[in-house]
Coordinates of C-alpha atoms (C1' of nucleotides) in Angstrom, one line a residue:
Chain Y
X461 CA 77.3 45.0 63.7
X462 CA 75.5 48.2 62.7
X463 CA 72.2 48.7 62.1
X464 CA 72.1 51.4 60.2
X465 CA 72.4 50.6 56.8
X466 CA 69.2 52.2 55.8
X467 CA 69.8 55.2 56.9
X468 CA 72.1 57.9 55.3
X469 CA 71.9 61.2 57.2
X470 CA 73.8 62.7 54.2
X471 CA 70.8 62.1 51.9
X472 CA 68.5 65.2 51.3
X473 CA 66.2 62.7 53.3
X474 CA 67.7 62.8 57.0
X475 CA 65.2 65.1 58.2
X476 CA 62.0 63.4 57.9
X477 CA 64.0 60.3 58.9
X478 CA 64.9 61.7 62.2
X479 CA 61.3 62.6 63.0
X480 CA 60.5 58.9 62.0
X481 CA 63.2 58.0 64.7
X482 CA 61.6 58.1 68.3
X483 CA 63.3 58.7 71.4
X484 CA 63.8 55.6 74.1
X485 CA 65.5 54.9 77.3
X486 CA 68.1 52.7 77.4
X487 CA 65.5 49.8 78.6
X488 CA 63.2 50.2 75.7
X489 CA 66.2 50.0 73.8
X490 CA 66.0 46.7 71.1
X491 CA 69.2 45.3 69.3
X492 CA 67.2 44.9 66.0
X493 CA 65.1 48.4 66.0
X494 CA 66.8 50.9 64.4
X495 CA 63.9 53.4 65.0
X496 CA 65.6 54.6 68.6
X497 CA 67.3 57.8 69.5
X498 CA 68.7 58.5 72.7
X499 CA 69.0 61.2 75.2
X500 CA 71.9 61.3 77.3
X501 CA 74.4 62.4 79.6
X502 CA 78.3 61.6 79.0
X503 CA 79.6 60.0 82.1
X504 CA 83.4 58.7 81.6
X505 CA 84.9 58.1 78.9
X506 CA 88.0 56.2 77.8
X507 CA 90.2 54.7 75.3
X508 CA 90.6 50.8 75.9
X509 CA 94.7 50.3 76.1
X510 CA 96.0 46.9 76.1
X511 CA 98.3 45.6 79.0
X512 CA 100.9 45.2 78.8
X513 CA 101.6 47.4 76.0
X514 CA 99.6 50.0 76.3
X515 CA 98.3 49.7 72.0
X516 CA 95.2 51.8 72.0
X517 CA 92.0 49.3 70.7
X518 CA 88.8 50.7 71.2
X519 CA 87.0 54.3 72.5
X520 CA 84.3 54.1 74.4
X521 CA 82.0 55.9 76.4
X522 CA 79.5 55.5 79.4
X523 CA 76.1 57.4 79.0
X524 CA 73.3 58.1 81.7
X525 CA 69.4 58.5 80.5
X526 CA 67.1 60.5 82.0
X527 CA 66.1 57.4 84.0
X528 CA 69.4 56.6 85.4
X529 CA 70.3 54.0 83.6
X530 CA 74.0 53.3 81.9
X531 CA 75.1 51.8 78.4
X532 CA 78.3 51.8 77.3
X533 CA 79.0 53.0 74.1
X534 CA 82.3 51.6 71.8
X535 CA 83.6 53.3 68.7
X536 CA 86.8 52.3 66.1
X537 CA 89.7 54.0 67.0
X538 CA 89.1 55.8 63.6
X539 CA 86.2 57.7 65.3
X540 CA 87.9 58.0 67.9
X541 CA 88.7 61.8 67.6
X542 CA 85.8 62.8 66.7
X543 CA 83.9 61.6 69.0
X544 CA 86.5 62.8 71.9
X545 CA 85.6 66.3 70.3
X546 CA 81.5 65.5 69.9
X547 CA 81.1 63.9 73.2
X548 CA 82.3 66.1 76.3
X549 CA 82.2 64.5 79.4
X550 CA 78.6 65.4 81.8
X551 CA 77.4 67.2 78.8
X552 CA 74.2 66.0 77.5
X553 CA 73.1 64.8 73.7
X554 CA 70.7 63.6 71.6
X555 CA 72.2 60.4 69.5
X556 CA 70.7 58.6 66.5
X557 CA 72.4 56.5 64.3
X558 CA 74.3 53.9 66.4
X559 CA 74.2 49.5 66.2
X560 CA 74.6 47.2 68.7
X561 CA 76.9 44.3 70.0
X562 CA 76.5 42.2 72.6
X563 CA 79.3 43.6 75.6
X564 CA 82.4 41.5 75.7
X565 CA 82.3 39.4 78.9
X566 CA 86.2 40.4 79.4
X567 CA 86.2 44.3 81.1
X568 CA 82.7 44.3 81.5
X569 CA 81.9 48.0 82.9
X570 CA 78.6 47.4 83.6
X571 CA 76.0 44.9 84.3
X572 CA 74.3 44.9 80.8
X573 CA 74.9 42.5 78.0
X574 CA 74.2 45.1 75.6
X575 CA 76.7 47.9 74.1
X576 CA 76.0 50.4 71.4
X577 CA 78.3 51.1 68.5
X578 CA 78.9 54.2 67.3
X579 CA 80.4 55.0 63.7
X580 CA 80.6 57.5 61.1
X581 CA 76.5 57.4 60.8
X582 CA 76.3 58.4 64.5
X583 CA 75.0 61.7 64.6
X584 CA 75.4 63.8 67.8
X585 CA 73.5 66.7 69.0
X586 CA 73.9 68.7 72.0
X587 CA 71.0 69.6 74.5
X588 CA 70.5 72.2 76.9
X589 CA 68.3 70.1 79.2
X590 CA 70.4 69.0 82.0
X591 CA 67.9 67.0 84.5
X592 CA 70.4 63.7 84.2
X593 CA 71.8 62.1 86.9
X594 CA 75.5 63.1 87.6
X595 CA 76.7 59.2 88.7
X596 CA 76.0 55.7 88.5
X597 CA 78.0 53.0 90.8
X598 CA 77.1 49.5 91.5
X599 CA 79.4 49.3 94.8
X600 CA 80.5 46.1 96.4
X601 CA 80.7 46.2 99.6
X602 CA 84.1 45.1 101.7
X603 CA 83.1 41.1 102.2
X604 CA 81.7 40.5 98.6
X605 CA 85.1 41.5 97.2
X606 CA 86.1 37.9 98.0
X607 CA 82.9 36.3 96.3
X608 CA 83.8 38.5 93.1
X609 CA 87.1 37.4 92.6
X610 CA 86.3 33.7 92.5
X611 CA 84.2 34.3 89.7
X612 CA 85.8 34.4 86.5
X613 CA 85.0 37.3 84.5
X614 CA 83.2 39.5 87.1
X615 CA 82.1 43.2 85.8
X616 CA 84.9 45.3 86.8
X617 CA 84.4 46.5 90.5
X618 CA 83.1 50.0 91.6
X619 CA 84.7 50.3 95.5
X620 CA 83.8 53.5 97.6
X621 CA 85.5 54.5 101.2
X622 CA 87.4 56.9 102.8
X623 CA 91.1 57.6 101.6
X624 CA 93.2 56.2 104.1
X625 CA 96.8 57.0 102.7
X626 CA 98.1 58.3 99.2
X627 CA 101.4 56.7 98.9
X628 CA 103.8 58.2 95.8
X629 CA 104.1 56.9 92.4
X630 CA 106.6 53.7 92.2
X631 CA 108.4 52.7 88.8
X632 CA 109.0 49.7 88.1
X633 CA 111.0 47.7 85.8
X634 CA 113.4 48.5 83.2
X635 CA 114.1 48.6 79.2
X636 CA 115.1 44.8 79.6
X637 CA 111.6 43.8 80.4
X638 CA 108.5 45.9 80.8
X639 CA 108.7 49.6 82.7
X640 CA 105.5 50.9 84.6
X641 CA 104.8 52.9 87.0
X642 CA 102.3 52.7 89.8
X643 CA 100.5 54.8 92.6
X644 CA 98.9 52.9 95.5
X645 CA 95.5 54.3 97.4
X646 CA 94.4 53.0 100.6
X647 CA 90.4 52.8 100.7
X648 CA 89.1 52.1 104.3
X649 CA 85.2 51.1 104.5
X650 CA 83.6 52.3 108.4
X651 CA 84.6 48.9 109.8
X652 CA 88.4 49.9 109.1
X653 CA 89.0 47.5 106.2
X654 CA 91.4 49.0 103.5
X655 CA 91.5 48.0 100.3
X656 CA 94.0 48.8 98.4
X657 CA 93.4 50.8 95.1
X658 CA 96.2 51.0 92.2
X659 CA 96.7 53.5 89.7
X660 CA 98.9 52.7 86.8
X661 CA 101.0 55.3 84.8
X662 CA 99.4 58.1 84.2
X663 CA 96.8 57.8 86.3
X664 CA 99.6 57.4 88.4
X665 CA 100.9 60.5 87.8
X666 CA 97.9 62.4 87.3
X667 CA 96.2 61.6 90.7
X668 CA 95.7 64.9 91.9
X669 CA 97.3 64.5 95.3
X670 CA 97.7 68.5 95.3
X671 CA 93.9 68.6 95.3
X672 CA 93.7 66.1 97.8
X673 CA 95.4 67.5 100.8
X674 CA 94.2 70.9 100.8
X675 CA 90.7 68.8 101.0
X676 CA 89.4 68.6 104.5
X677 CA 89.5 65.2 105.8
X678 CA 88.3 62.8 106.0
X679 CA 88.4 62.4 102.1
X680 CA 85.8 59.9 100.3
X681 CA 86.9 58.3 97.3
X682 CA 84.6 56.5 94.6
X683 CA 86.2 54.4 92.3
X684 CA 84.6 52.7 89.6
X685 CA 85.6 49.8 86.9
X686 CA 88.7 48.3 88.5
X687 CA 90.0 45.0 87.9
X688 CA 90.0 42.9 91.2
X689 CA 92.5 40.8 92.6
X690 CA 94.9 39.6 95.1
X691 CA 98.3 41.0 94.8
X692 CA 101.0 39.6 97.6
X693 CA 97.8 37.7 99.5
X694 CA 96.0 41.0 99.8
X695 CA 92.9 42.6 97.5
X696 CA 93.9 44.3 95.2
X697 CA 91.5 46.9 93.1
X698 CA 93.7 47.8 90.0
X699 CA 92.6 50.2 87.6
X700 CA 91.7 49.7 84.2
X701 CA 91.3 52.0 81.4
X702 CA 87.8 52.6 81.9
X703 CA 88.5 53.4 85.4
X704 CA 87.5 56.6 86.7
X705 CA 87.3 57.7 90.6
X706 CA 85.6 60.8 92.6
X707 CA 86.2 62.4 95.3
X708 CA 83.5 63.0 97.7
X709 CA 81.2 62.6 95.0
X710 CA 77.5 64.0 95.6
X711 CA 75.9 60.5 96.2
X712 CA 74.1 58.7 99.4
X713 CA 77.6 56.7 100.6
X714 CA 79.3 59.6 100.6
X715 CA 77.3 61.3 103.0
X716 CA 76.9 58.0 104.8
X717 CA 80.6 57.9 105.2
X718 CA 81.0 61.5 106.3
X719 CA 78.4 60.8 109.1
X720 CA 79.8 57.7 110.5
X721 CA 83.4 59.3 110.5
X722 CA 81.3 63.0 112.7
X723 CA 79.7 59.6 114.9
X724 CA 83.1 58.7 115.7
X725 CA 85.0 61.8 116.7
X726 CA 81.6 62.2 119.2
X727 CA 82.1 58.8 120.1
X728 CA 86.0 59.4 121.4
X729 CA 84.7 62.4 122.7
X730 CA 82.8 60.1 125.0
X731 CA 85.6 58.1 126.1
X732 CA 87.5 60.7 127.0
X733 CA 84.8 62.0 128.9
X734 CA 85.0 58.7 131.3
X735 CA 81.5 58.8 130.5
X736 CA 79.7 55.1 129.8
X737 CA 81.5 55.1 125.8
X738 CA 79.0 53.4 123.5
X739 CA 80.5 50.8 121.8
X740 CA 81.1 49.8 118.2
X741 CA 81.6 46.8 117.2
X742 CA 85.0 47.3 115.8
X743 CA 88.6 45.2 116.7
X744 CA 90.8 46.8 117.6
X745 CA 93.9 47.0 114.6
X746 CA 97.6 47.9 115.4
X747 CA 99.0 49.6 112.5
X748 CA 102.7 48.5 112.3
X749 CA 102.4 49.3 108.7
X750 CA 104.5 52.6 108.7
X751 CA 102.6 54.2 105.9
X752 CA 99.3 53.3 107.6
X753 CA 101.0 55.2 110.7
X754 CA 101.7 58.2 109.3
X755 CA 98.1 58.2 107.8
X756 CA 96.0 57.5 111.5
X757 CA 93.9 59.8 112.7
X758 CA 94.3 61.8 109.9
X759 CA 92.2 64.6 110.9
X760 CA 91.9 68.0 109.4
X761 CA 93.2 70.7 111.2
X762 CA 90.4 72.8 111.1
X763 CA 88.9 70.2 112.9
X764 CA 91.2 69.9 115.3
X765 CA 90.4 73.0 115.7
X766 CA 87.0 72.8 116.6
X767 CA 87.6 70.0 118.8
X768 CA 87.2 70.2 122.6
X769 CA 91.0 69.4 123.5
X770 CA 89.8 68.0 126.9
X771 CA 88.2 65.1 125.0
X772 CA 91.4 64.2 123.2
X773 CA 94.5 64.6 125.1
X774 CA 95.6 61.0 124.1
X775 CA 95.2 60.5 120.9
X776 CA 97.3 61.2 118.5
X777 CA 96.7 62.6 115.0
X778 CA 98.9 63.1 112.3
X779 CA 98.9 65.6 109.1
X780 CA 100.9 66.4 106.2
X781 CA 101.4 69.9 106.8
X782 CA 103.7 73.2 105.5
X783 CA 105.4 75.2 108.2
X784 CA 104.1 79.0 107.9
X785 CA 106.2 80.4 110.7
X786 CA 108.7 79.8 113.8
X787 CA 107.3 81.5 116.2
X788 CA 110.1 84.3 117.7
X789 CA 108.1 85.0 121.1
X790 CA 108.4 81.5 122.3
X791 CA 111.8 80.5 123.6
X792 CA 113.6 77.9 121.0
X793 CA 115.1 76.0 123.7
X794 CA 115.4 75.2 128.0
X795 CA 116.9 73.7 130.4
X796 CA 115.2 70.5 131.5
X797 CA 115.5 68.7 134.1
X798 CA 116.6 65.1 134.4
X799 CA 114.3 63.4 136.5
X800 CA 111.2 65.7 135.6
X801 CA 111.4 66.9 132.5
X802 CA 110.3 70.3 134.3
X803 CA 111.9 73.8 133.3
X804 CA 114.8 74.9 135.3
X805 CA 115.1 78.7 135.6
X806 CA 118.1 79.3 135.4
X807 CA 120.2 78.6 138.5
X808 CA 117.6 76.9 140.3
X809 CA 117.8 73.5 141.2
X810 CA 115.6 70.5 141.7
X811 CA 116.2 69.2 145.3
X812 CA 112.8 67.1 144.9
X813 CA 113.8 65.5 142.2
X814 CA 117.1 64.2 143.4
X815 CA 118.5 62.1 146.2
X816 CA 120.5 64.7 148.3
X817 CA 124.0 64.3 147.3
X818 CA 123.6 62.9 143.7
X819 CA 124.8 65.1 140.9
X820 CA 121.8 65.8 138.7
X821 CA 122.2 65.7 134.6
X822 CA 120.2 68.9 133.2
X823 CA 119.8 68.7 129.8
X824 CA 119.0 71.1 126.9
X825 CA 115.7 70.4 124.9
X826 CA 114.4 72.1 122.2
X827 CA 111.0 74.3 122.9
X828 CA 110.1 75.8 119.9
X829 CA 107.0 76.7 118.3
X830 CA 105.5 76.7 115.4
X831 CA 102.8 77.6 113.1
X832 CA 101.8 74.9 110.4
X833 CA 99.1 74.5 108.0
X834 CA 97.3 71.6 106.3
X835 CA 95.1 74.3 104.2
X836 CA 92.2 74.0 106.5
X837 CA 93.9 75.8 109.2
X838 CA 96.8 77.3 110.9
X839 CA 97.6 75.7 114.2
X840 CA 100.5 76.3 116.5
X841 CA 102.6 73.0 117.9
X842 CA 105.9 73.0 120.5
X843 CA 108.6 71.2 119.5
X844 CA 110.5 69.3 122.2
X845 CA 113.7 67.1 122.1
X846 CA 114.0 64.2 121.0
X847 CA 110.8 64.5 118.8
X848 CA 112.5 66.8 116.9
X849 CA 114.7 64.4 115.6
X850 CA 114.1 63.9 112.4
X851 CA 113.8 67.6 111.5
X852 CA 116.2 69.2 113.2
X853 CA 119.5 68.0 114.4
X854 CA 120.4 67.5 117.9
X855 CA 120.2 70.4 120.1
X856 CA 123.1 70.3 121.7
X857 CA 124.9 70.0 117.6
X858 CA 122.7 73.2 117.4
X859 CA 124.2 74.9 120.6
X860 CA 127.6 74.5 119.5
X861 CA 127.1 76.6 116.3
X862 CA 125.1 79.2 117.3
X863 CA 126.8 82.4 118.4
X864 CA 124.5 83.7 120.3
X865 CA 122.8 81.1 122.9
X866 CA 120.1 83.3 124.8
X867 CA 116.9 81.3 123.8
X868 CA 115.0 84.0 122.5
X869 CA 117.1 84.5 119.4
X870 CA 115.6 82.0 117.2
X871 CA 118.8 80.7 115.3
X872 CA 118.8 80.4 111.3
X873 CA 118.8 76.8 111.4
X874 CA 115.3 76.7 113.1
X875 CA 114.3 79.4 110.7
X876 CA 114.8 77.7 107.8
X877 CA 112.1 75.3 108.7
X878 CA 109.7 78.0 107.9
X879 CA 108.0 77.0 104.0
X880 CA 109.0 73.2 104.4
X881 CA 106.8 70.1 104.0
X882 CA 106.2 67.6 107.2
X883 CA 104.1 64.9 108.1
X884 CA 103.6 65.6 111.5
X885 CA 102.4 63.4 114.4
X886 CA 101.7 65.5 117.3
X887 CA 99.0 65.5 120.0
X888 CA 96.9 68.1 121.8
X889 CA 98.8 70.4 124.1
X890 CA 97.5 70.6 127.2
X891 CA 94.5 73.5 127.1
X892 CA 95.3 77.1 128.6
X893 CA 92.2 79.0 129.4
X894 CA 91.8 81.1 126.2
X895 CA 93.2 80.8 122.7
X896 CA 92.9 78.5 120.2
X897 CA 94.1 75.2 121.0
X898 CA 97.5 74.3 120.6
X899 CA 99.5 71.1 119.7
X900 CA 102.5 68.9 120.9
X901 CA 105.2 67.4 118.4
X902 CA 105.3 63.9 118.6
X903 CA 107.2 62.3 115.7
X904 CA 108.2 63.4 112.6
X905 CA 107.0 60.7 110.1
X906 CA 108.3 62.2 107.0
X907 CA 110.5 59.4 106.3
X908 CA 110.6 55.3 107.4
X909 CA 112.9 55.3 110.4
X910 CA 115.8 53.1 109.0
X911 CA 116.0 51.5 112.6
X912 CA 112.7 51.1 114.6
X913 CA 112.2 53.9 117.3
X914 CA 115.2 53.4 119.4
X915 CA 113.8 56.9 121.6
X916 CA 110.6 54.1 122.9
X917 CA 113.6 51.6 124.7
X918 CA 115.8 54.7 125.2
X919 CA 118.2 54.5 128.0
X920 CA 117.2 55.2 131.7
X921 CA 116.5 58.7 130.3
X922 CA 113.8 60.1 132.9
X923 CA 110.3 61.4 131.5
X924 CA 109.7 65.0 130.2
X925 CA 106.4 66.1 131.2
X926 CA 106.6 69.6 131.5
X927 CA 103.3 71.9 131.4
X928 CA 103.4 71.4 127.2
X929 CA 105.3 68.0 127.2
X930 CA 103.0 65.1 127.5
X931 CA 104.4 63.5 125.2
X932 CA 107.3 61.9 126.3
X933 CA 105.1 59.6 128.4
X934 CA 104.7 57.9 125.0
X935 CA 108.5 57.6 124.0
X936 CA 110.2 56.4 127.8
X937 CA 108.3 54.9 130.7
X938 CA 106.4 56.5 133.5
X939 CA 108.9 58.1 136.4
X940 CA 109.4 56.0 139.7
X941 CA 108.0 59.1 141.5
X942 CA 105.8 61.1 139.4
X943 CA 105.8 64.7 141.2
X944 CA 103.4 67.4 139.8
X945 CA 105.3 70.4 140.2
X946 CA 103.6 74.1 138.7
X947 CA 105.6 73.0 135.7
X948 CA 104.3 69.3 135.9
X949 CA 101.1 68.3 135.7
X950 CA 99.5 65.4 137.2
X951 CA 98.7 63.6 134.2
X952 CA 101.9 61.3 134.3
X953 CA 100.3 59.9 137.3
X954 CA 96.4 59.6 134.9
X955 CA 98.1 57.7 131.9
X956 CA 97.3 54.6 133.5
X957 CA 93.9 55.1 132.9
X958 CA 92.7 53.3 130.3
X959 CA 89.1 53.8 129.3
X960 CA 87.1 50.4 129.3
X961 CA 89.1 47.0 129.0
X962 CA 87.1 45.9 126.2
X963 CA 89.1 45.0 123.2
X964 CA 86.2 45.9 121.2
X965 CA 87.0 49.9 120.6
X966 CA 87.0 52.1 118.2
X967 CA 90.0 51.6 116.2
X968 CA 90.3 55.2 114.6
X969 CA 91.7 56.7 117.8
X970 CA 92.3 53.8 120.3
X971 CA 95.2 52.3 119.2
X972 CA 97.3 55.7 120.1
X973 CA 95.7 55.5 123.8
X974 CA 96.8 52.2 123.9
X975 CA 100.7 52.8 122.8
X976 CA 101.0 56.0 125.0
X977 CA 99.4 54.4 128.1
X978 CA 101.2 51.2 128.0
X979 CA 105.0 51.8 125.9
X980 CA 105.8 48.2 126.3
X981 CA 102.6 47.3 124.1
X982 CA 104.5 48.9 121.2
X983 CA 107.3 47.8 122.2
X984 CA 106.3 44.1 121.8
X985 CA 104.7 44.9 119.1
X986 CA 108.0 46.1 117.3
X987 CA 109.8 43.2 118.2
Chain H
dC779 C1' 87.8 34.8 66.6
dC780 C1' 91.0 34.3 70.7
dC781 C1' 94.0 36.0 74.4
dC782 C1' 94.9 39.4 78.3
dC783 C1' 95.2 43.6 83.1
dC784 C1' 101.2 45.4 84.7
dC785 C1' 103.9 44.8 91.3
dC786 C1' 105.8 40.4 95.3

DNA sequence: CCCCCCCC
């Protein structure tokens, strides 16, 4: 293994054998010249744990030269603390004194049949120069993941795309058998393909999911060194110990990714528009998957924010968000009208909407607002009934234990909303002249529904579309006699647009269009 | 030296 037996840096000798040594990249590097010393930066580093078990085997290390080329680097666990201590991750050393062995074809890390070996003659010195590359990948892209996993002992994968969900750790398993735990990370490539990315144990539990939702979004996320597979007919990119992953890391793909996400919210914007919409090449994908659901059109809010609302009043987005505030200028709750959805003032009654004669059915919705944040920005959302269900109970239950009814006294219950934790799908409200723009409540996804959304085959319950409710287009079907009041807008009458007939669209935002314009397209969908 | 990467 080590060929380094002539040299002993503990001899008075060292320093003229240290000049003798000369420096090389890790090209010019020879497996039978001991004569080298190496410059480099410390990329990842690891400790090799077997699976099951979990027995520690091996440290090792990945280095970048100057060049930007990678070796890894493996040392006895008997080093092993030392060279956790000597060797600090992106800092940068000159190291003399190391073997070689040729790389074990099982975990390879990198496409190199050479690995150093580093032992107690290993001598490491910090430098101050720090003109080294900061990453190495050697990505596969989406449709050679397939041609990878035939082979039989691949080098581990390196993967890059956008984070498309972050579900929560899983355990698994018990004393009786083996007990793990798991974290599972959607990566979606431009075309819409996710991949699904699995942290074990701790990596599991050290995923820094705080970090990642105050990031704006969309989120890139490198990941390097996985073990590929298929796990229940799907790939599968499973970590391994010498996995390590990135967020937006400061590379080309990243920056390609970021672009091509900016190129699609310009491209909706065209669509909307009813302008000619230039068309990608993309299918057009359902997600029934809840968790992919919750996790569409997961735009930051301080881009919503910056967003033309005129371009977007279909879609819907959704967010993981904190509620700031209930806002106590905004009436919590109204009197709606059966057939309209409209606001009745009090007293007042809708002779347009019903046959003379009839006895009309007004019923109490909620109409609160609210001030939520995703850490990008504050944005204000009106909360109708029945998308509130999930978050609050039914207004009516509400009613009944409040003392005072008038609907500017925001009750307690509402209040205590304030400081919680949502994920939140909600669409653009429609735009007032000035202000910021503001959003409309349309599900709360914080948990799987147990039964599949009985609201969007709901009774002959009449459509709400008062001036801030568009929403309920999406949850009951279209009124036989769709009249715009000052209260109403027209756009009950618009949602049959649909832009282009071309199932060729841009997934990211079409799918909603398509569920809100046509409810029975879910509907079958769901059955 | 060999094995071997956790979940249906």
């Amino acid at each position: 293994m080590a060929l380094t037996g002539n040299v002993d840096p503990q001899s008075q000798v060292s320093a003229p054998i240290l000049q003798q040594r000369s420096l090389a990249y890790f090209t010019d590097l020879n497996p039978a010249d001991n004569r080298k010393f190496i410059e480099a930066r410390v990329y990842r580093k690891w400790t090799t744990m077997k699976v099951p078990n979990l027995i520690p085997t091996c440290f090792s290390c990945i280095l970048l030269d100057k060049k930007g080329s990678a070796i890894q680097a493996n040392a006895d666990l008997k080093e092993k603390e030392r060279f956790q201590h000597d060797l600090q991750i992106n800092c940068v050393y000159r190291i003399q004194g190391f073997g070689f062995e040729k790389t074990d074809s099982w975990g390879k890390t990198l496409d190199n049949d050479m690995t150093l070996c580093f032992g107690k003659h290993t001598q490491i010195d910090p430098l101050k120069d720090n003109d080294y590359p900061y990453h190495y990948f050697s990505f596969a892209a989406y449709n050679e993941l397939g041609g990878r996993l035939e082979k039989k002992n691949p080098i581990l994968t390196d993967y890059i795309g956008y984070i498309h969900n972050v579900e929560k750790v899983k355990e698994y398993g018990g004393a009786t058998g083996n007990k793990f735990k798991l974290r599972n990370i959607g990566i979606r490539n431009v075309n819409n393909n996710v991949v699904t990315f699995t942290l074990w144990n701790e990596k599991a539990d050290n995923f820094e999911e705080d970090e990642y939702l105050k990031m704006t979004k969309p989120v890139v996320l490198a990941v390097s060194s996985c073990y590929l597979k298929t796990y229940g007919g799907q790939l599968q990119l499973s970590a391994t110990s010498a996995t390590s992953y990135y967020f937006n890391p400061p590379i080309e793909e990243t920056a390609e990714l970021l672009a091509a996400y900016r190129q699609i919210l310009q491209l909706i914007s065209y669509n909307q528009d009813n302008t000619a919409a230039p068309q990608l090449e993309v299918q057009t994908e359902r997600l029934i998957d809840w968790e992919q659901e919750r996790t569409r059109n997961r735009v930051a809010l301080g881009t919503l924010l910056q967003i033309d609302p005129n371009t977007q009043q279909r879609v819907l987005f959704t967010q993981e968000v904190m509620i700031l505030q209930i806002d106590n200028t905004h009436e919590w709750y109204y009197q709606k009208c059966d057939e309209c959805g409209g606001k009745l003032t009090y007293g007042f009654v809708h002779g347009h909407c019903h046959q003379y004669g009839t006895q009309p059915k007004p019923q109490k919705s909620y109409s609160f607002r609210l001030v939520m944040t995703d850490g990008t920005g504050n944005a204000t959302m009106t909360c109708f009934s029945p998308q509130t269900d999930g978050l609050i109970k039914d207004i009516n239950t509400l009613l009944e234990e409040v003392a005072d009814k008038s609907p500017e006294i925001i009750p307690a219950q509402i209040l205590a909303l304030e400081n919680t934790r949502h994920v939140f799908q909600f669409r653009f409200a429609k735009p007032v002249a000035k202000g910021a723009p503001t959003f409309i409540l349309q599900k709360v996804m914080d948990h799987m529904p147990s039964i599949l959304p009985a609201s969007t085959e709901g009774p002959s319950s009449p459509p709400v579309a008062s001036t801030y409710d568009q929403s309920a287009i999406h949850s009951s079907p279209p009124p036989a006699t769709p009249l715009a009041s000052q209260e109403t807008p027209t756009d009950v009458a618009t949602v049959t647009y649909l832009p282009g007939s071309s199932n060729v669209r841009k997934e990211l935002f079409t799918a909603s269009i398509e569920e809100e314009i046509n409810p029975e397209a879910k509907k079958q969908k769901t059955e």
